mmCIF file of C-alpha atoms in Angstrom:
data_model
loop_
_atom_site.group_PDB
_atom_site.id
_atom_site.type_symbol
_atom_site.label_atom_id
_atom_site.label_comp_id
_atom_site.label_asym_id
_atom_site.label_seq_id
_atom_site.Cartn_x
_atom_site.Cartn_y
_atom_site.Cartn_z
ATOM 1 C CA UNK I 1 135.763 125.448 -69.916
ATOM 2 C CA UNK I 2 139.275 125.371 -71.027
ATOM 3 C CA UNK I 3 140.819 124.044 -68.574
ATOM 4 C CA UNK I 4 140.878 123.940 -64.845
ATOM 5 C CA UNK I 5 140.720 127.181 -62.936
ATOM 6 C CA UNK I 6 141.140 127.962 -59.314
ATOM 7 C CA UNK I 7 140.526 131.055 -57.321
ATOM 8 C CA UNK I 8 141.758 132.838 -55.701
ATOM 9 C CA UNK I 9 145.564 132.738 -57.266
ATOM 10 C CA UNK I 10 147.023 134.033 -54.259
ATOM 11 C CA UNK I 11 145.692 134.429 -50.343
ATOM 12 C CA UNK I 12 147.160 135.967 -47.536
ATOM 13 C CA UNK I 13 146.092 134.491 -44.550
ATOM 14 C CA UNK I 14 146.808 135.581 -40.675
ATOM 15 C CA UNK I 15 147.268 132.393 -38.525
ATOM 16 C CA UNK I 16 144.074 131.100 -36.867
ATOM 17 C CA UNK I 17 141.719 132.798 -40.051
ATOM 18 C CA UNK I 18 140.125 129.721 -42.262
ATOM 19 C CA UNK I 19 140.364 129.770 -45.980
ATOM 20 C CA UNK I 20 138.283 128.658 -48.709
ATOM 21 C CA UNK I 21 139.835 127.466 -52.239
ATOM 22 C CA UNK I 22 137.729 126.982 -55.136
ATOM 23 C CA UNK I 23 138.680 124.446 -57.974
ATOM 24 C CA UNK I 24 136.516 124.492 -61.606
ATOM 25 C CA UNK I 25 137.482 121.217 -63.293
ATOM 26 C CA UNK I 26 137.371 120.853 -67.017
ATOM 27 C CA UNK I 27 133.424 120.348 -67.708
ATOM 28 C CA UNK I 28 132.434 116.989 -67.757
ATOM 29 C CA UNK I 29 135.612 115.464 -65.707
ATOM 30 C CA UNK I 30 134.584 113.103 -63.063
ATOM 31 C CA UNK I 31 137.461 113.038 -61.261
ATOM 32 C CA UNK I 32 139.177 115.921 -59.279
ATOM 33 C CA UNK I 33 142.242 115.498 -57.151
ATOM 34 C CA UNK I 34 144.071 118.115 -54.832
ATOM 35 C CA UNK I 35 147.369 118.248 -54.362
ATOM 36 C CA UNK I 36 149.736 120.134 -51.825
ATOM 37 C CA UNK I 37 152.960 121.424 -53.515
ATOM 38 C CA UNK I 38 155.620 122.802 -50.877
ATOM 39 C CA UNK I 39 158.399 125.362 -52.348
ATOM 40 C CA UNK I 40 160.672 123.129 -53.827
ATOM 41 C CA UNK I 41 159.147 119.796 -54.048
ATOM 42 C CA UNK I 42 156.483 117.648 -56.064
ATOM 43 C CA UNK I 43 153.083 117.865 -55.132
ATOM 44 C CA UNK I 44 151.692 115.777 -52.821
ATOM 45 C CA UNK I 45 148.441 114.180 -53.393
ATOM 46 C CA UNK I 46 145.291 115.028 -50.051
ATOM 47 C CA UNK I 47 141.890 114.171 -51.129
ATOM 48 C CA UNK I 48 140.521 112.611 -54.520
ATOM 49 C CA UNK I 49 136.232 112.674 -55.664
ATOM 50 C CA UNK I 50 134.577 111.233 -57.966
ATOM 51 C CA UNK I 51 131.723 112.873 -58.906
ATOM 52 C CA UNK I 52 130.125 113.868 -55.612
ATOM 53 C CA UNK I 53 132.077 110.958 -53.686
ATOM 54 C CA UNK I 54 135.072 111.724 -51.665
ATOM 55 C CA UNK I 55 137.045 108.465 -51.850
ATOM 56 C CA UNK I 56 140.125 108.866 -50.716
ATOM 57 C CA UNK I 57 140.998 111.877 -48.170
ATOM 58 C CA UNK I 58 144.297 109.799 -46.663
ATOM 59 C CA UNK I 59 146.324 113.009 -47.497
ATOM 60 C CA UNK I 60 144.581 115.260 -45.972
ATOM 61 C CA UNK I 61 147.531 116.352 -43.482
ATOM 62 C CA UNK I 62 144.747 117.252 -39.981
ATOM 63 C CA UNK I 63 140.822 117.526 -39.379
ATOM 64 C CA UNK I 64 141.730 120.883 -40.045
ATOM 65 C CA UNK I 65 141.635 120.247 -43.927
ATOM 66 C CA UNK I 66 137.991 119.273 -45.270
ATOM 67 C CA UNK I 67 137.290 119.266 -48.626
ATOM 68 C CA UNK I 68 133.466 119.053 -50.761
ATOM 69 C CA UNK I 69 132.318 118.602 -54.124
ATOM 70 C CA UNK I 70 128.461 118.894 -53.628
ATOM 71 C CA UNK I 71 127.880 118.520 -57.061
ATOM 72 C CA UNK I 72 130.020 116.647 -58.850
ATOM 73 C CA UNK I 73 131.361 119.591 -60.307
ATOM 74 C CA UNK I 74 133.494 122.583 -58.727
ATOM 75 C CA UNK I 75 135.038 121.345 -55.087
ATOM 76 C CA UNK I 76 136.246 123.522 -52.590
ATOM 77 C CA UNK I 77 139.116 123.203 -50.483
ATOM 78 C CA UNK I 78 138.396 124.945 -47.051
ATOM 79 C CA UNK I 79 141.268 125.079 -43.861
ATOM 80 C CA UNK I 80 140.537 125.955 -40.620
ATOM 81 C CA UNK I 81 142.674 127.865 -38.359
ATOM 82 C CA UNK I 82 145.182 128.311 -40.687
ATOM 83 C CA UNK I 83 149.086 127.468 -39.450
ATOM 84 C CA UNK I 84 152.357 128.937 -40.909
ATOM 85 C CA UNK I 85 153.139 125.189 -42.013
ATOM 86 C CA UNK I 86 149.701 125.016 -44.559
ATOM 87 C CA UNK I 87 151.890 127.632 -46.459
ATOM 88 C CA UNK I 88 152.167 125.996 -49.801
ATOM 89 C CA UNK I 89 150.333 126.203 -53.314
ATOM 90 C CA UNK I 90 147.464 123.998 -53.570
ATOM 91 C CA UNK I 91 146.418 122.624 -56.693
ATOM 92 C CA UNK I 92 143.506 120.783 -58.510
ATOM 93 C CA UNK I 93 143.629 118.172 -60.785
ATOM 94 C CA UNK I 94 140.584 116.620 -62.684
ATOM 95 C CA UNK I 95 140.551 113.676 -65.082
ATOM 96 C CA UNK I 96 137.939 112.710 -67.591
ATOM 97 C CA UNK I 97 136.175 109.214 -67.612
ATOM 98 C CA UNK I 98 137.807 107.934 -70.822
ATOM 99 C CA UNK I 99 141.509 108.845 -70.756
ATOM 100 C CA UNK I 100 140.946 108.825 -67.002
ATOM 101 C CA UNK I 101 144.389 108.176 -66.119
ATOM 102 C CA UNK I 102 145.505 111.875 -67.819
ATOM 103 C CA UNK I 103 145.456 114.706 -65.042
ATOM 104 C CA UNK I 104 144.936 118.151 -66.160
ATOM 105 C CA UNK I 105 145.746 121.085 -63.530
ATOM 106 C CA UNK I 106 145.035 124.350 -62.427
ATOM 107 C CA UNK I 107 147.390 127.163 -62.158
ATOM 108 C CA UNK I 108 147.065 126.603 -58.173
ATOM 109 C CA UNK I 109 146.358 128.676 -55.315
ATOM 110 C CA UNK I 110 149.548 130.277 -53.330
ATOM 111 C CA UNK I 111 148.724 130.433 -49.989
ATOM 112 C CA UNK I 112 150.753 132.442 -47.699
ATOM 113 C CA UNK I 113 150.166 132.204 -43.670
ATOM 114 C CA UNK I 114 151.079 134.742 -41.637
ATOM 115 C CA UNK T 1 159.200 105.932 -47.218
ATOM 116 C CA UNK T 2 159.310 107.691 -50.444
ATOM 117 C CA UNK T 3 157.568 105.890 -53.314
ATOM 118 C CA UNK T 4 159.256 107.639 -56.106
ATOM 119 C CA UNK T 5 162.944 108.754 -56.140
ATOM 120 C CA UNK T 6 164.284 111.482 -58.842
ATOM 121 C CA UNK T 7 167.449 112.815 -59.769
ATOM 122 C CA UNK T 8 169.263 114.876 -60.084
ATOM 123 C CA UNK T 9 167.871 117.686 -58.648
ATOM 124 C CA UNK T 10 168.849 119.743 -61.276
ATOM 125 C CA UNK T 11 170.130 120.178 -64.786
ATOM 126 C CA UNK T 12 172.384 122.021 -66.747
ATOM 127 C CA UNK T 13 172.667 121.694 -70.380
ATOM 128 C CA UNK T 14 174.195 123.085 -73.916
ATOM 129 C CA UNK T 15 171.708 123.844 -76.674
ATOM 130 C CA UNK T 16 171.076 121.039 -78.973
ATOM 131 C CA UNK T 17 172.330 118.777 -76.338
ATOM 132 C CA UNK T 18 170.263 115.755 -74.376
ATOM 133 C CA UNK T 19 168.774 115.933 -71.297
ATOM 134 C CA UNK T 20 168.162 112.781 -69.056
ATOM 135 C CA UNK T 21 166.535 112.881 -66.066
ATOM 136 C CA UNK T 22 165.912 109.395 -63.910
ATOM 137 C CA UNK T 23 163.348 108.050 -61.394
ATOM 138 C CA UNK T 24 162.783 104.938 -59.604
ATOM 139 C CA UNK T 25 159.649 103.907 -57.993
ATOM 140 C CA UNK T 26 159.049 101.096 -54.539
ATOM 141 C CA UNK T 27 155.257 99.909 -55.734
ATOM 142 C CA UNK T 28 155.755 97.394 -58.434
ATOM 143 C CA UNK T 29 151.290 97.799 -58.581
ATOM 144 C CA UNK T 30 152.120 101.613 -59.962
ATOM 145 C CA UNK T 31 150.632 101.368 -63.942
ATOM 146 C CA UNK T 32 150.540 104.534 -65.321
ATOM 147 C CA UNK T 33 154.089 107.070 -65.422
ATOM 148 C CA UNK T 34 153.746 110.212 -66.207
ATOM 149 C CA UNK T 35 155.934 113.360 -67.212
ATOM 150 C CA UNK T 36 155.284 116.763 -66.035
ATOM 151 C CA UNK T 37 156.667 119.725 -66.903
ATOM 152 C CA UNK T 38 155.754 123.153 -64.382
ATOM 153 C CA UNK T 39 156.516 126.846 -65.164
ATOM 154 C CA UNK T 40 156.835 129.312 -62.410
ATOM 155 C CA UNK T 41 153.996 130.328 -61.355
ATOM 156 C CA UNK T 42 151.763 127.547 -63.221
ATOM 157 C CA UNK T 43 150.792 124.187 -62.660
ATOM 158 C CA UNK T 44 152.257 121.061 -64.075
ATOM 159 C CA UNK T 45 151.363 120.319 -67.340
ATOM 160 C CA UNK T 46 151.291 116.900 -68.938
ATOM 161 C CA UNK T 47 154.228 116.029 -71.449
ATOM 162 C CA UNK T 48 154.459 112.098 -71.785
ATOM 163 C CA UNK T 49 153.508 109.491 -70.199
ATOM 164 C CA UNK T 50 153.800 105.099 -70.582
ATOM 165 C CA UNK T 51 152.386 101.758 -69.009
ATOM 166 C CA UNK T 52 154.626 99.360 -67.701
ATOM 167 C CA UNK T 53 153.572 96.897 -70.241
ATOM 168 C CA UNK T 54 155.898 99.313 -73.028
ATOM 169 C CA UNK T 55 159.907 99.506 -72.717
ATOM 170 C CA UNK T 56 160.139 103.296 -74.698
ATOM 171 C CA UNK T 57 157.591 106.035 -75.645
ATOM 172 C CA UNK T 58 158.920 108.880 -78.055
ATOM 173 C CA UNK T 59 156.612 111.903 -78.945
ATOM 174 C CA UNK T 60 158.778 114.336 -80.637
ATOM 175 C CA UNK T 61 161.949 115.259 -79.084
ATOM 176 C CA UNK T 62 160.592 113.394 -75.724
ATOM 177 C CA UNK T 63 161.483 109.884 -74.878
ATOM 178 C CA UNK T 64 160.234 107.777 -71.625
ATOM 179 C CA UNK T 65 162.866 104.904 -71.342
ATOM 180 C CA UNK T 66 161.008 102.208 -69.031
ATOM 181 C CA UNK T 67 162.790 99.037 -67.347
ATOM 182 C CA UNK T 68 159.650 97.635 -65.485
ATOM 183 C CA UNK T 69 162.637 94.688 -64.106
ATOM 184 C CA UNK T 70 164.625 97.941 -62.484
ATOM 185 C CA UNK T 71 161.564 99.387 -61.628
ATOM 186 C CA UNK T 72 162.864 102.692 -63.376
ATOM 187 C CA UNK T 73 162.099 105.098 -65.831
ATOM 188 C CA UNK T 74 163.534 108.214 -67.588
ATOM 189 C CA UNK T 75 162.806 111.480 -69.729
ATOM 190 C CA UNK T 76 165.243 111.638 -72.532
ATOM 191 C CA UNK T 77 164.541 115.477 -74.241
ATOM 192 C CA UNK T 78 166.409 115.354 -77.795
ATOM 193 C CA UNK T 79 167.839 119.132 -79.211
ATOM 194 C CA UNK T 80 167.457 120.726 -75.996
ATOM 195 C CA UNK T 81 166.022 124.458 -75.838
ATOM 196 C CA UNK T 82 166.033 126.956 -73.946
ATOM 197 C CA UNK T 83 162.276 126.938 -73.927
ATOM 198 C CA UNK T 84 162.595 123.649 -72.166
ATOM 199 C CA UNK T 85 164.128 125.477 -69.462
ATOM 200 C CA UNK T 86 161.312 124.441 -66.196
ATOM 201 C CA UNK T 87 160.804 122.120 -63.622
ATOM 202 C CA UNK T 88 160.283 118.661 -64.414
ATOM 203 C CA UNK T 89 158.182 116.226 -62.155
ATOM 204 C CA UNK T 90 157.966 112.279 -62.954
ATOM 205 C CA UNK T 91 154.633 110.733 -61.374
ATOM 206 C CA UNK T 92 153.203 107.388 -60.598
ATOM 207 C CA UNK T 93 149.504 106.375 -60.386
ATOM 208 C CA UNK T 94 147.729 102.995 -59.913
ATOM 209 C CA UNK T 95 143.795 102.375 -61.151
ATOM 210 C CA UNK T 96 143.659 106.209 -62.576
ATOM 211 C CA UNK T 97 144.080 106.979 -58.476
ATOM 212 C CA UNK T 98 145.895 109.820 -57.150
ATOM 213 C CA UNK T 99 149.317 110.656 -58.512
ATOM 214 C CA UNK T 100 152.933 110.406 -56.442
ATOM 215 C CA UNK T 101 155.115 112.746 -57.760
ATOM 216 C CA UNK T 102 159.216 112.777 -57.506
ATOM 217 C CA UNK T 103 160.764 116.292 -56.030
ATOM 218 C CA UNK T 104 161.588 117.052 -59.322
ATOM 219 C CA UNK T 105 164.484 118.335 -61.840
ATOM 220 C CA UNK T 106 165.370 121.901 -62.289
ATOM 221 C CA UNK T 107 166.466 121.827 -66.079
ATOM 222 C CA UNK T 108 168.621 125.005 -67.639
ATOM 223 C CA UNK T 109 169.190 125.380 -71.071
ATOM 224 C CA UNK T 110 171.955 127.387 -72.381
ATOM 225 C CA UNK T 111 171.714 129.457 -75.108
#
């Protein structure tokens, strides 16, 4: 594609409902990163694949955050029993395996907790 | 402890004028420094970006400014517009590995 997309753009969610975020990297990109960006601030990295590998999840801020890439190609971002404090946008990231440093992102997901 | 310090918070600048934003960084094993630059409602885009083994980068009216010994590095935006108007976010990475990103700057460009 494009670029990287993510659905849904926006998702109300009551406290205690989980949530599911969907990330489409660029085609081809083996790596995919997500990122937590509060109002305000920069993002802040949670879980990085490559390919189907999850290598780093040291981010990821409780057990309630689990994240997949079955694939190697779109991941999904899922949180369980959503809190008021997972309020935030959450974006992807993905980076090719040449100019792999280079991070391209999505427009995010805003995620509003109610 | 946060690994990458930015200032100011935000900006205010003339047309035509410069615009300097600074950050400083803790892990001297950081390699790769990117610029960002985020619209409301859009994710952070890619402007610029420099290895420590390089003391400037320039790409049109953008500059990275890099003093490995300081362990700092700056945007320098030449003529600026009001189009440049946005958030900007300086990063760090090691080993193409995940990205630490400064609070960022809140440039304004006046007409």
């Amino acid at each position: 594609g494009a670029g990287v997309s993510q659905s849904p753009r926006y998702k109300v969610a009551k406290r205690g409902q989980d949530v599911a975020l969907r990330c489409d990297p660029i085609s081809g990109h083996v790596s995919l990163f997500w990122y937590q960006q509060a109002l305000g601030q920069g993002p802040e990295f949670l879980t990085y694949f490559q390919n189907e590998a999850q290598l780093d999840k040291s981010g990821l801020p409780s057990d309630r955050f689990f994240a997949e890439r079955p694939e190697g190609s779109v991941s999904t971002l899922k949180i369980q029993r959503t809190q008021q404090e997972d309020s935030a946008v959450y974006l992807c990231a993905s980076s090719s395996g040449t100019l792999k440093e280079t991070q391209y992102f999505g427009p995010g997901t805003r995620l509003l907790v109610l | 402890q946060q690994q990458v310090k930015q200032s100011p918070q935000s900006l205010i600048v003339q047309k035509g004028g410069i615009s300097i934003i600074n950050c400083a960084y803790e892990n001297t094993a950081f390699d790769y420094f990117p610029w960002y630059q985020q619209f409301p409602g859009k994710g952070p885009a890619l402007l610029i970006a420099i290895r420590p083994d390089v003391s400037e980068k320039k790409e049109g009216r953008f500059t990275i400014s890099f003093n490995k010994s300081a362990k700092q590095f700056s945007l320098h935006i030449m003529d600026s517009q009001p189009g440049d108007s946005a958030t900007y976010f300086c990063a760090a990475s090691f080993n193409a590995g995940k990205s630490t990103f400064g609070d960022g700057t809140t440039l304004t460009v006046k007409p």
